Short mmCIF file of C-alpha atoms and ligand atoms in Angstrom, two decimals:
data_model
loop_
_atom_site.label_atom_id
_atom_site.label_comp_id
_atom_site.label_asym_id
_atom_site.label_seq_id
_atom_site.Cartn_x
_atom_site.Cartn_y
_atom_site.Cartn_z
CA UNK A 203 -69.90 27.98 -93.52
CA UNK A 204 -70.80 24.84 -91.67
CA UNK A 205 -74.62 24.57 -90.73
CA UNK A 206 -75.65 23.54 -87.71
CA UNK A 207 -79.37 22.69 -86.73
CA UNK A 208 -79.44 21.30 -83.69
CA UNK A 209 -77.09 21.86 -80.41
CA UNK A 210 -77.65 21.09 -76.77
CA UNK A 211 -76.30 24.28 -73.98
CA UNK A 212 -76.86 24.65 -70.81
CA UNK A 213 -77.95 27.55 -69.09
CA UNK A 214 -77.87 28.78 -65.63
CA UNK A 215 -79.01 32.32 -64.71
CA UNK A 216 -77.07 34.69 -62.34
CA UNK A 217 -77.96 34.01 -58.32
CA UNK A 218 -78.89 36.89 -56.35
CA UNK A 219 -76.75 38.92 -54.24
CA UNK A 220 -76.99 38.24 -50.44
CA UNK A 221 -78.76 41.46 -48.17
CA UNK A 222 -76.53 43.16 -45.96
CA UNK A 223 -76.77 42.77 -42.17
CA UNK A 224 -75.30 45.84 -41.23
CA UNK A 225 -76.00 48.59 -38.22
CA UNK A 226 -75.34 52.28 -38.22
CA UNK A 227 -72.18 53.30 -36.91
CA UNK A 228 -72.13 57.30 -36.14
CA UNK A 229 -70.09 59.29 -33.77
CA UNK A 230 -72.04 59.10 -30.25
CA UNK A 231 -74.83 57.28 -30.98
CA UNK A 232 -74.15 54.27 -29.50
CA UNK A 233 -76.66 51.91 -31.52
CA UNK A 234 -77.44 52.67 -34.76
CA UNK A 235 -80.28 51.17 -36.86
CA UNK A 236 -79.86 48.59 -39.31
CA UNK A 237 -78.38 50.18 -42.57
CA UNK A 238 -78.04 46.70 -44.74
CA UNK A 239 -78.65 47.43 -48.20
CA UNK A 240 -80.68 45.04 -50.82
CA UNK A 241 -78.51 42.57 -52.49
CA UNK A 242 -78.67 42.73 -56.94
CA UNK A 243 -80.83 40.57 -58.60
CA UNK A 244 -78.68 37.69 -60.34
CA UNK A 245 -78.75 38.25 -64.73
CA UNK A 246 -81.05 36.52 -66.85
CA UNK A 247 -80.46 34.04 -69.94
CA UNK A 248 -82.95 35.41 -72.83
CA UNK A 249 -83.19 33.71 -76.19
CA UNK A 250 -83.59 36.15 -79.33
CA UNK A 251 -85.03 34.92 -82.55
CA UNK A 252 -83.26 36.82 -85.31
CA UNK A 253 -83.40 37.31 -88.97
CA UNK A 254 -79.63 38.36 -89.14
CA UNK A 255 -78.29 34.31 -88.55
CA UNK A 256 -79.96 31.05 -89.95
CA UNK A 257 -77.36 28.41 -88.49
CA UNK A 258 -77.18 27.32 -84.25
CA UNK A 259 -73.51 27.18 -85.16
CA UNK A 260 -71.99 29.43 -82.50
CA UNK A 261 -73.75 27.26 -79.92
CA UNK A 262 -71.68 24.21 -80.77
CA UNK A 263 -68.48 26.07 -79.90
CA UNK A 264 -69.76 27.59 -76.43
CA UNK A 265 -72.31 25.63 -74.94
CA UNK A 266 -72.59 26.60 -71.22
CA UNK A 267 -73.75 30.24 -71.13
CA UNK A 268 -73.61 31.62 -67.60
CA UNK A 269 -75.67 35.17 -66.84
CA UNK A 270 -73.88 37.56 -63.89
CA UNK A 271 -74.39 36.93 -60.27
CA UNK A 272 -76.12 40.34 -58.42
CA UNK A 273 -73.27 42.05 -55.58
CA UNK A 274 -74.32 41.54 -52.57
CA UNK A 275 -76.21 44.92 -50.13
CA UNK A 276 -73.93 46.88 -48.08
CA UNK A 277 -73.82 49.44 -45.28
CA UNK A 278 -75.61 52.75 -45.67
CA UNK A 279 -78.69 51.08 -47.21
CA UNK A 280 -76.23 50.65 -50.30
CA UNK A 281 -77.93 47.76 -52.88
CA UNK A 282 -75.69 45.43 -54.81
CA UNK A 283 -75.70 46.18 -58.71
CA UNK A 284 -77.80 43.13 -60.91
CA UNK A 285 -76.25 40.54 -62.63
CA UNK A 286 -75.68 41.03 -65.98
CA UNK A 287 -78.28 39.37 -68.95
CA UNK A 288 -76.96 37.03 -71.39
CA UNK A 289 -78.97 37.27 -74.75
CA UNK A 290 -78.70 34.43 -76.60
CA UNK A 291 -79.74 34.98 -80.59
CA UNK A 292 -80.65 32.41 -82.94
CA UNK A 293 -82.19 32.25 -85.83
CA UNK A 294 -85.70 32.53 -86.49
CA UNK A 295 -87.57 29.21 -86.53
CA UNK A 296 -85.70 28.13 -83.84
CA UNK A 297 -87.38 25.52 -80.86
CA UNK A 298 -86.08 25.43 -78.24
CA UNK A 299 -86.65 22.34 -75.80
CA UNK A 300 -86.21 21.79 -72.03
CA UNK A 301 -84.03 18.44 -71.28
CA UNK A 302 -84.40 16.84 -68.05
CA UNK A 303 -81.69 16.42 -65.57
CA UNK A 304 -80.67 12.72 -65.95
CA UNK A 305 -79.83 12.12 -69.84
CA UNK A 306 -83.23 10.85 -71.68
CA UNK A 307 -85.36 10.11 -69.56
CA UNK A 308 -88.56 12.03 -70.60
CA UNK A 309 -89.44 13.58 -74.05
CA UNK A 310 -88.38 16.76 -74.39
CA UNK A 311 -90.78 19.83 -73.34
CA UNK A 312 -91.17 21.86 -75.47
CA UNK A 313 -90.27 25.65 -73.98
CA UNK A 314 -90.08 28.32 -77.15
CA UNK A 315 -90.95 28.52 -81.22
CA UNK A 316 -89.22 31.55 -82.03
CA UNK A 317 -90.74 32.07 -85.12
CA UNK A 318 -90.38 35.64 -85.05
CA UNK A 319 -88.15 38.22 -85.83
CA UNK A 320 -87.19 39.44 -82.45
CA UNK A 321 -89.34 37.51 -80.39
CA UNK A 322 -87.72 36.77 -77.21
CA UNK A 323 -88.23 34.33 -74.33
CA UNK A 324 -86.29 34.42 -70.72
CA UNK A 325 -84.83 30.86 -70.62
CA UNK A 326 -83.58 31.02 -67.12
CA UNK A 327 -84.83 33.56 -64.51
CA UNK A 328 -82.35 35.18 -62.45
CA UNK A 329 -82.67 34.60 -58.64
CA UNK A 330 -83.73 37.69 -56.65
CA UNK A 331 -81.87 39.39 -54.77
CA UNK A 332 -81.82 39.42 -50.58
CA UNK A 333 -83.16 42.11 -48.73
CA UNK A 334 -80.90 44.22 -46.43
CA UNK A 335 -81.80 44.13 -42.53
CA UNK A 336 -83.04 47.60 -42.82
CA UNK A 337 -86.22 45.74 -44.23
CA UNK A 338 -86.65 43.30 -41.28
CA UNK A 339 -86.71 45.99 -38.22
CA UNK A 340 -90.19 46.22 -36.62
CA UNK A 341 -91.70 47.93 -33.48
CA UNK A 342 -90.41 44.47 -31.16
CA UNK A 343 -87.00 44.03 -33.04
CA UNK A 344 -85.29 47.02 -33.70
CA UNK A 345 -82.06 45.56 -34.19
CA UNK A 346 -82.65 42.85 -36.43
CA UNK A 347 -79.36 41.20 -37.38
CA UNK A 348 -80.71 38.96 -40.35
CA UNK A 349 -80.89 39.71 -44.08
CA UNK A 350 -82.19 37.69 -46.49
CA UNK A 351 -79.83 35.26 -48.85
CA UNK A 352 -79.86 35.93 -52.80
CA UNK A 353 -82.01 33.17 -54.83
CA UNK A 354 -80.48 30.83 -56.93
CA UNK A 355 -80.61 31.65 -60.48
CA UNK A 356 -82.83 28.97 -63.03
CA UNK A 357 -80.42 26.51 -64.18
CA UNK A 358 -80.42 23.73 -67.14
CA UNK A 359 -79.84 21.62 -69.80
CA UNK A 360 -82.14 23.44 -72.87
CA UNK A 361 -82.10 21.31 -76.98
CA UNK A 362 -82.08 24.25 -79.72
CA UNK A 363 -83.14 23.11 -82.63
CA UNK A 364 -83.71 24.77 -85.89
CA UNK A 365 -86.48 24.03 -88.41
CA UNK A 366 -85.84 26.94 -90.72
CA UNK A 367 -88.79 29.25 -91.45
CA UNK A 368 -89.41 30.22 -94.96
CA UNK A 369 -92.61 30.47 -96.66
CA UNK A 370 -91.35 28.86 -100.18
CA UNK A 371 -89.13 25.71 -100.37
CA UNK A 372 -87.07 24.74 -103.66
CA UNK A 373 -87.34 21.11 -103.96
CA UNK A 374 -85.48 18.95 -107.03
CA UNK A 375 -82.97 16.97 -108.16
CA UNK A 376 -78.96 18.02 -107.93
CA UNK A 377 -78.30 20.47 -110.57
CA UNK A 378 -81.91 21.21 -111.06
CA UNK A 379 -80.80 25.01 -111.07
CA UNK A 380 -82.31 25.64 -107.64
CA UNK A 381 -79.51 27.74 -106.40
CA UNK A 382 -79.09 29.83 -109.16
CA UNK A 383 -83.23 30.58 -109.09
CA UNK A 384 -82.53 31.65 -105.83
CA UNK A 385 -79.74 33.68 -106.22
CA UNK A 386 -81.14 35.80 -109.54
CA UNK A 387 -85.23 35.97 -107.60
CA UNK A 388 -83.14 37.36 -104.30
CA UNK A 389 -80.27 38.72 -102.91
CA UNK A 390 -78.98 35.27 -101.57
CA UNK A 391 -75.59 34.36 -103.02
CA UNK A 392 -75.33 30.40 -102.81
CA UNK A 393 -72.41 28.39 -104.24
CA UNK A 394 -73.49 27.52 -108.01
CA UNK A 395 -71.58 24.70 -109.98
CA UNK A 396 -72.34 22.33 -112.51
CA UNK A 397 -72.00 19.14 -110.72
CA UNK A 398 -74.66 17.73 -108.09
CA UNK A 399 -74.56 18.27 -104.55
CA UNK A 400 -73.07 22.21 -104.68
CA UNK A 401 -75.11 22.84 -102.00
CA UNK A 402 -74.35 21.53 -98.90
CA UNK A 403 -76.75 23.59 -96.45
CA UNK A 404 -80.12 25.32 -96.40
CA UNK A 405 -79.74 28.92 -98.37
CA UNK A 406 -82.32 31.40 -97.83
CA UNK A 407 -83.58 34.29 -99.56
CA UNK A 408 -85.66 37.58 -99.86
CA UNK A 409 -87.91 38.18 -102.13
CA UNK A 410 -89.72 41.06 -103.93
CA UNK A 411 -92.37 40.49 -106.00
CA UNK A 412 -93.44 43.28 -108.42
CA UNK A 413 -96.60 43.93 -106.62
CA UNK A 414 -94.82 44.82 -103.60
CA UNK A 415 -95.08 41.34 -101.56
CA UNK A 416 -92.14 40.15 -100.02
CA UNK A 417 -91.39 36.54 -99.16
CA UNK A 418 -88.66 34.43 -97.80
CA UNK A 419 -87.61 31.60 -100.13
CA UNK A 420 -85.11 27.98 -98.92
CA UNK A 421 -82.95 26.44 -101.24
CA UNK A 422 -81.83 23.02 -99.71
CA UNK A 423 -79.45 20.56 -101.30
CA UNK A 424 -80.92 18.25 -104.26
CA UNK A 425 -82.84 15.20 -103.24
CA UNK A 426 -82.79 11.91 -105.09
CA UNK A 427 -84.07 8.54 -105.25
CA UNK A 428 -83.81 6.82 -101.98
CA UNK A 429 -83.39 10.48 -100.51
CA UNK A 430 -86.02 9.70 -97.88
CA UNK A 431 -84.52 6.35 -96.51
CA UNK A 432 -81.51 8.71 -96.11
CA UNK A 433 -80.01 8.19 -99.68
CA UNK A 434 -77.78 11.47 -101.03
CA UNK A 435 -78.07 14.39 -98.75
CA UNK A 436 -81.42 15.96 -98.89
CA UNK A 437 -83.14 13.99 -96.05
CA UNK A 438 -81.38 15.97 -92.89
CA UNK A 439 -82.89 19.06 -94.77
CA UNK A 440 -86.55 17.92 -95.69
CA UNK A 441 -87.42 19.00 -91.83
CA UNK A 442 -86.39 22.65 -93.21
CA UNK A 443 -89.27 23.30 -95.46
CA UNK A 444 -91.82 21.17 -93.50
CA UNK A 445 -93.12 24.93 -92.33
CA UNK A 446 -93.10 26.42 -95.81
CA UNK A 447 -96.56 27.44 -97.36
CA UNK A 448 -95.59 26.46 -100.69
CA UNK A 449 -93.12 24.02 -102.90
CA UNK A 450 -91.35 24.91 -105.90
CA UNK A 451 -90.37 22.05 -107.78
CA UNK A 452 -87.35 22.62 -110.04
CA UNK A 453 -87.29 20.55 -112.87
CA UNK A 454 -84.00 20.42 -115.50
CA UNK A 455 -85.78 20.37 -119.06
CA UNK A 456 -82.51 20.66 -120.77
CA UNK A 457 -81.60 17.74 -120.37
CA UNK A 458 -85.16 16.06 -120.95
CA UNK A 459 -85.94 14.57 -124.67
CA UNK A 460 -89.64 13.91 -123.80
CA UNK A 461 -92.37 15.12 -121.04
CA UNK A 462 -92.33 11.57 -119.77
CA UNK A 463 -89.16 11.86 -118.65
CA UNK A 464 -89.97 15.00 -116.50
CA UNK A 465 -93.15 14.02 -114.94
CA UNK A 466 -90.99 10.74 -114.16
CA UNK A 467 -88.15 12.54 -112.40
CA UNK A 468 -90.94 14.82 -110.81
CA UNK A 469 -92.65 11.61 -109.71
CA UNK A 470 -90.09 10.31 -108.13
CA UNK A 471 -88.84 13.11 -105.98
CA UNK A 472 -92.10 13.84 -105.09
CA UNK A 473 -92.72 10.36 -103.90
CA UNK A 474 -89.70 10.45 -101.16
CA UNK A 475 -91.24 13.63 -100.75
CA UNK A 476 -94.49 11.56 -99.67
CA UNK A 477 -92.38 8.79 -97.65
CA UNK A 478 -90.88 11.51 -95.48
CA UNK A 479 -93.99 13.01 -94.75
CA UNK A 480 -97.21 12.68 -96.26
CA UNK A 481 -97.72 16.58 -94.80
CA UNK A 482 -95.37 17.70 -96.96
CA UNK A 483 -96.19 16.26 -100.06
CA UNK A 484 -99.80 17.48 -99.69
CA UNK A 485 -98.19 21.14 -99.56
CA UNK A 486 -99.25 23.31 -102.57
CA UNK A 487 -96.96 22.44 -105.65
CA UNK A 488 -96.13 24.67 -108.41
CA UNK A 489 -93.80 23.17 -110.88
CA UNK A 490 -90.61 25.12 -112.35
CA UNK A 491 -88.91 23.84 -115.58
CA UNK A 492 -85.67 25.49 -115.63
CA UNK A 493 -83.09 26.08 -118.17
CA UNK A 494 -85.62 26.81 -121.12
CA UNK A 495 -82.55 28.65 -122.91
CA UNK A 496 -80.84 25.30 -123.41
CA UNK A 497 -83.93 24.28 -125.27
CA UNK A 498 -83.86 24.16 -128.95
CA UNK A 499 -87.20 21.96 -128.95
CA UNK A 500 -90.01 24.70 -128.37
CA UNK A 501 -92.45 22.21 -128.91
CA UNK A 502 -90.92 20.10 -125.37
CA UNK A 503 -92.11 22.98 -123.05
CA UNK A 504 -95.58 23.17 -124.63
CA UNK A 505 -95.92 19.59 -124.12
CA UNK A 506 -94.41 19.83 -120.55
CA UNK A 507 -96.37 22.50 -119.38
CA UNK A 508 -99.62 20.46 -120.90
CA UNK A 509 -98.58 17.37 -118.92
CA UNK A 510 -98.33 18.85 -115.58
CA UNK A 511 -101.61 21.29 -116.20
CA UNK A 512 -103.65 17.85 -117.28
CA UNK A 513 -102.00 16.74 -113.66
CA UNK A 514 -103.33 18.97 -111.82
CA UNK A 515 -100.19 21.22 -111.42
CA UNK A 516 -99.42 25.01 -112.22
CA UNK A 517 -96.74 25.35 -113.95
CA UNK A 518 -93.84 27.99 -115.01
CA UNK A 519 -90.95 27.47 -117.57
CA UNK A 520 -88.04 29.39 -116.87
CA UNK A 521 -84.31 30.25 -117.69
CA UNK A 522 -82.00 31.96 -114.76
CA UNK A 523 -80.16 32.83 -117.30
CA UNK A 524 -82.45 34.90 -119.51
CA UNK A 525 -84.77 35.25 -116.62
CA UNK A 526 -87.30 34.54 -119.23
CA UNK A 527 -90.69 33.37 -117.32
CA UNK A 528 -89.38 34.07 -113.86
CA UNK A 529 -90.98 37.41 -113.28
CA UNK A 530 -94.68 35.80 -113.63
CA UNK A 531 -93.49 32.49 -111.61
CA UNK A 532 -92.55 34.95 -108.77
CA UNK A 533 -95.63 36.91 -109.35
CA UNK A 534 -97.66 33.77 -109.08
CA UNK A 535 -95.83 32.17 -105.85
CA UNK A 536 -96.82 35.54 -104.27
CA UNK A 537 -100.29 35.61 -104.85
CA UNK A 538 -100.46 31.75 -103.85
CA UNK A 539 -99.07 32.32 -100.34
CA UNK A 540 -101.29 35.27 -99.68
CA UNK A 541 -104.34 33.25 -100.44
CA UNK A 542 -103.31 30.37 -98.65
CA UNK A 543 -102.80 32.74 -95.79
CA UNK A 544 -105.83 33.79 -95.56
N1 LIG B 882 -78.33 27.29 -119.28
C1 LIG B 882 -78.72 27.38 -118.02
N2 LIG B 882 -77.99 26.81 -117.04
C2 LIG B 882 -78.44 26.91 -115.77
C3 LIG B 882 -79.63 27.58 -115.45
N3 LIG B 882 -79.83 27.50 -114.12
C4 LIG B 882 -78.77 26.82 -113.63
N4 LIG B 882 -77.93 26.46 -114.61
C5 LIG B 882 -76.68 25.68 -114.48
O1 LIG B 882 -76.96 24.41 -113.93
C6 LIG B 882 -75.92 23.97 -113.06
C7 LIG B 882 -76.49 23.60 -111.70
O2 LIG B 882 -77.05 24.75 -111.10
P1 LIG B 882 -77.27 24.89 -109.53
O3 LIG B 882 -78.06 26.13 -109.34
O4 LIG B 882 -75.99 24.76 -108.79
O5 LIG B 882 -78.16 23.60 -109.26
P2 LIG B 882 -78.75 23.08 -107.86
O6 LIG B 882 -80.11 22.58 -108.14
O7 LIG B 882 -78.63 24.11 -106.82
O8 LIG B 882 -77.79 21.84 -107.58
P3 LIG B 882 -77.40 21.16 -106.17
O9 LIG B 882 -77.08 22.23 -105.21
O10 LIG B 882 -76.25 20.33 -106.51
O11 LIG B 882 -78.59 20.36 -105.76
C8 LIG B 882 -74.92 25.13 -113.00
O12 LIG B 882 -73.88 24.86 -113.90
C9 LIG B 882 -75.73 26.33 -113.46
O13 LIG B 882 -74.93 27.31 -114.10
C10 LIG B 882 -80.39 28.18 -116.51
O14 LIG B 882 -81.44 28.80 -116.35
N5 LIG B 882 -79.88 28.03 -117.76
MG1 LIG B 883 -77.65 24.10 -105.14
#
């Protein structure tokens, strides 16, 4: 499935029905009152964050989304029916920006952070509808043969853009493993192979941690030197766990023959880490070495864990494939993000 983060629609919200100008008619009475029913109120354009999609894709293939227009009033004090409501959903963590009318002018305003499922937001208001003549007769008009025109509905040009919302990002190299930890900690079911780049777009994933917390986890395709200046793929993705509360750094040890080597593969993804954003490399780190069942050296992971502890780092080894260590990394993750929420 393609992934789309960012998509420009425009948006124009149903106008409202005209009021009826309309007079009684009735067997001999020669002049009726005014019967001229309400025109509808024109439909509404409402965004909808929701936990069900995590791409803006069907917004790149429709991208002018027009809510009903209200019926106008009629005789017999008869209103028009409303417009119907468009509800836009997209996925949580969307932001959604207003554009001006002439192309790029001003920076964008910024409307809506749907960071919640559910939340919703009325992007353009439809226009009210006009009120009948019955409405306008008074004690010196008693025939008044004007009723109110329907408003115009909200109209324009709106930027969605996506910054996924997750409260754990995996970060590493291609073929780190990050996509199978994701897919044996939660339900997710990414694309798994043994050559770099498998993923392609942002996975995420729900998960349970034996003492009953649940958090949302982001897999995002493998970063690698150069990644920030746009090197690889991982840059268009970083933006997708700027929001997280805490990294997991997946580190391969089976293919390691010292501790150097993985505190120098750590260092450098965690130095385009810093070029991107200096934010985001001052988010809370644990360290993941994966693949531990490939390991015939014991003695590596003792020194490897050692290493990053003297760093500064906690850190987990793990196999996916025995699921040896994963249950405490989990465990641990959890009770990080609940502190750090608090
Ligand atoms: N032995 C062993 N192999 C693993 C383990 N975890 C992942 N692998 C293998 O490592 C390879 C890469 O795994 P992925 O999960 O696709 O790696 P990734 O980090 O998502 O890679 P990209 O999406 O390319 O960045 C696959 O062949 C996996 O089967 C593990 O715990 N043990
Ligand atoms: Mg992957």
């Amino acid at each position: 499935m393609k992934f789309i983060d960012e998509v420009e629609i425009y948006a124009k919200a149903g106008d409202g029905g005209a009021g009826s100008s309309h007079f009684r008619r009735e067997k001999y009475v020669p002049l009726g009152g005014p019967d001229g029913g309400d025109g509808g109120n024109g439909g509404s354009i409402i965004v909808r964050a929701t936990s069900s999609k995590n791409t803006l894709l069907d917004f790149s293939y429709k991208k002018q989304w027009n809510a009903g227009k209200g019926e106008p009033g009629a005789k017999q004090l008869k209103s028009g029916s409303a417009g119907k409501d468009i509800i836009l959903e997209v996925p949580v963590g969307t932001q959604i920006f207003k554009l001006s009318e002439e192309e790029n002018t001003e920076t964008p305003l910024l409307v809506v952070d749907l960071s919640a499922d559910g939340m919703e937001h009325i992007l353009a208001k439809g226009g009210l509808g006009g009120r009948g003549n019955v409405h306008f007769k008074s004690a010196t008009n008693q025939a008044p043969d004007y009723a109110q025109p329907g408003r115009p509905g909200e109209e324009g040009r709106y930027l969605f853009s996506l910054k996924l919302l997750a409260d754990v990002g995996l970060v590493g190299m291609p073929n780190a493993g990050k996509s199978t930890f994701i897919s044996v900690v939660s339900a997710a079911k990414p694309r798994i192979a043994d050559y770099p780049f498998t993923t392609l777009t942002p996975n995420l994933g729900v998960v349970k941690a034996k003492s009953g917390k649940t958090f949302t986890i982001a897999d995002i395709p493998g970063l690698i030197p150069g990644a920030s200046e746009g090197k690889g793929l991982g840059r268009d993705f970083l933006k997708h766990i700027e929001r997280t509360g805490v990294i997991l750094h997946l580190i391969d040890l089976s293919d390691k023959d010292n501790a150097d080597q993985a505190m120098s593969v750590f260092r450098d993804i965690h130095g385009e880490l810093e070029a991107f954003s200096k934010e985001l490399s001052e988010k809370k780190t644990i360290i993941v070495l994966t693949k531990i069942d490939a390991i015939t050296n014991e003695n590596l992971i003792k020194e490897c864990v050692e290493l990053f502890e003297s760093a500064g780092y906690t850190c987990f080894a793990v196999s996916s494939v025995s699921r040896k260590g994963l249950e405490q990394c989990i465990e641990f993750t959890a009770s990080t993000l609940s502190t750090s929420a608090s």
